[in-house]
Amino acid sequence: MLAVIFPAVLVGTVLQRICGTGVGLIVAPTFAVLLGGSHGVLVTNMTTFVSGLLLTLALWREANWRQWLGLCAAGALGTIPGALAVRYTPGPVLQLVVGGVVLLAMAVILTGVQGRRRSGRGVTALAGGAGGLLNVTAGVAAPAMVVYSRITRWDQREYAATMQPVFMTLAALSLGAKALVGGVDPEPAPGPWLFAGIAATVLAGIAVGTPLARRVPAERARTLALVLAGLGAVVAVVRGVLGLLGG
């Protein structure tokens, strides 16, 4: 299992350092397959909190903190209904949700969907709320954030930096909401040694990704993240269907 978890975190961190997203997209379907639906999402939230925190420390000067506040304030509103959904949703269904959300992200990003430029508090609130809901149920807020960045024409460098505290905060909100409504998987979470390993892997990913961020176009990195995530998403969907069918 560790032979899959650490490489997934490493690749996701490198890609996230380059284009702003990657960790959640790659580890969410991977953990959903390895650990099951709700437990996989829970560990994904923990992992994205660690990666978001460490990347925030590396990029905090480039982040737009006003945008962070608006997105996360709205994201908080989406976490409670999402946590309730997680509490009462069977594991195989959550596997389908995780896989479906990642495949949705693939469709949005790879087709270049952009739409007419929009801005304002309403757009920010909608994106933040959707991101919070997706993060707590599937561990992946990226689809909502990528769409938001495109319709607002957000500068890529600022977007990539701001997403790190956004993902960190949404992960913390998701974990808190699940604890509040009793939506935490009763199965014991992996020990602290695993998250120490994840933190070390994230640091390695930052070290590798920082010089690459100056050479690799963000769109290429994002496309690679989606392709890799899509492979895991398909497996998660298949596992979810088999679980519902009793296979």
C-alpha angles and dihedrals in degrees: 000000000000089000086066102034099055097045089048091052092045095051092042092052094049091051093044091052089053103042107011098252134063115095098076093039093055104033098042097068090035093055092041089058096042100039105022131252110300096024091049091052091047093053089044089056090051091048095048089050091055094044093044092050095050094044090048090056089053097046107025095118092059096047123106100229094187090059090046091055094049095048095045095044088056091040090060089063091057097050101071097055088042092052090050089051090052092050094056100033121096118241096248090054090052089051087055090048093051093047092044094050092051092047088050089054089051091053093048097046103035093048091050094233106184114147131187117331112264134172142165140093093293093058091046092049092049093049093045093048092048090047092052092049094047092045096053095044101037106012091239123102093163099100093060093042095049092049089048092051091051100047091045093043090231115192107257097227094050091042093053092050096044093050091066097067088037092057091042092051095044090051091052091047091049093051091046093048092050091050090048096053097034094252096135113117109252090221108102113261118239114276125266090261089071093055090045086056091047091050091051090048091050090052089051089049091052090050091052096039099048097071091038090055088069093052109030118072112241093231092057092050091047092050091050090049090053094047092051092044090049092060091056091042092057091051090048091051092049091048090049093051092047090049092053090048091049093246 
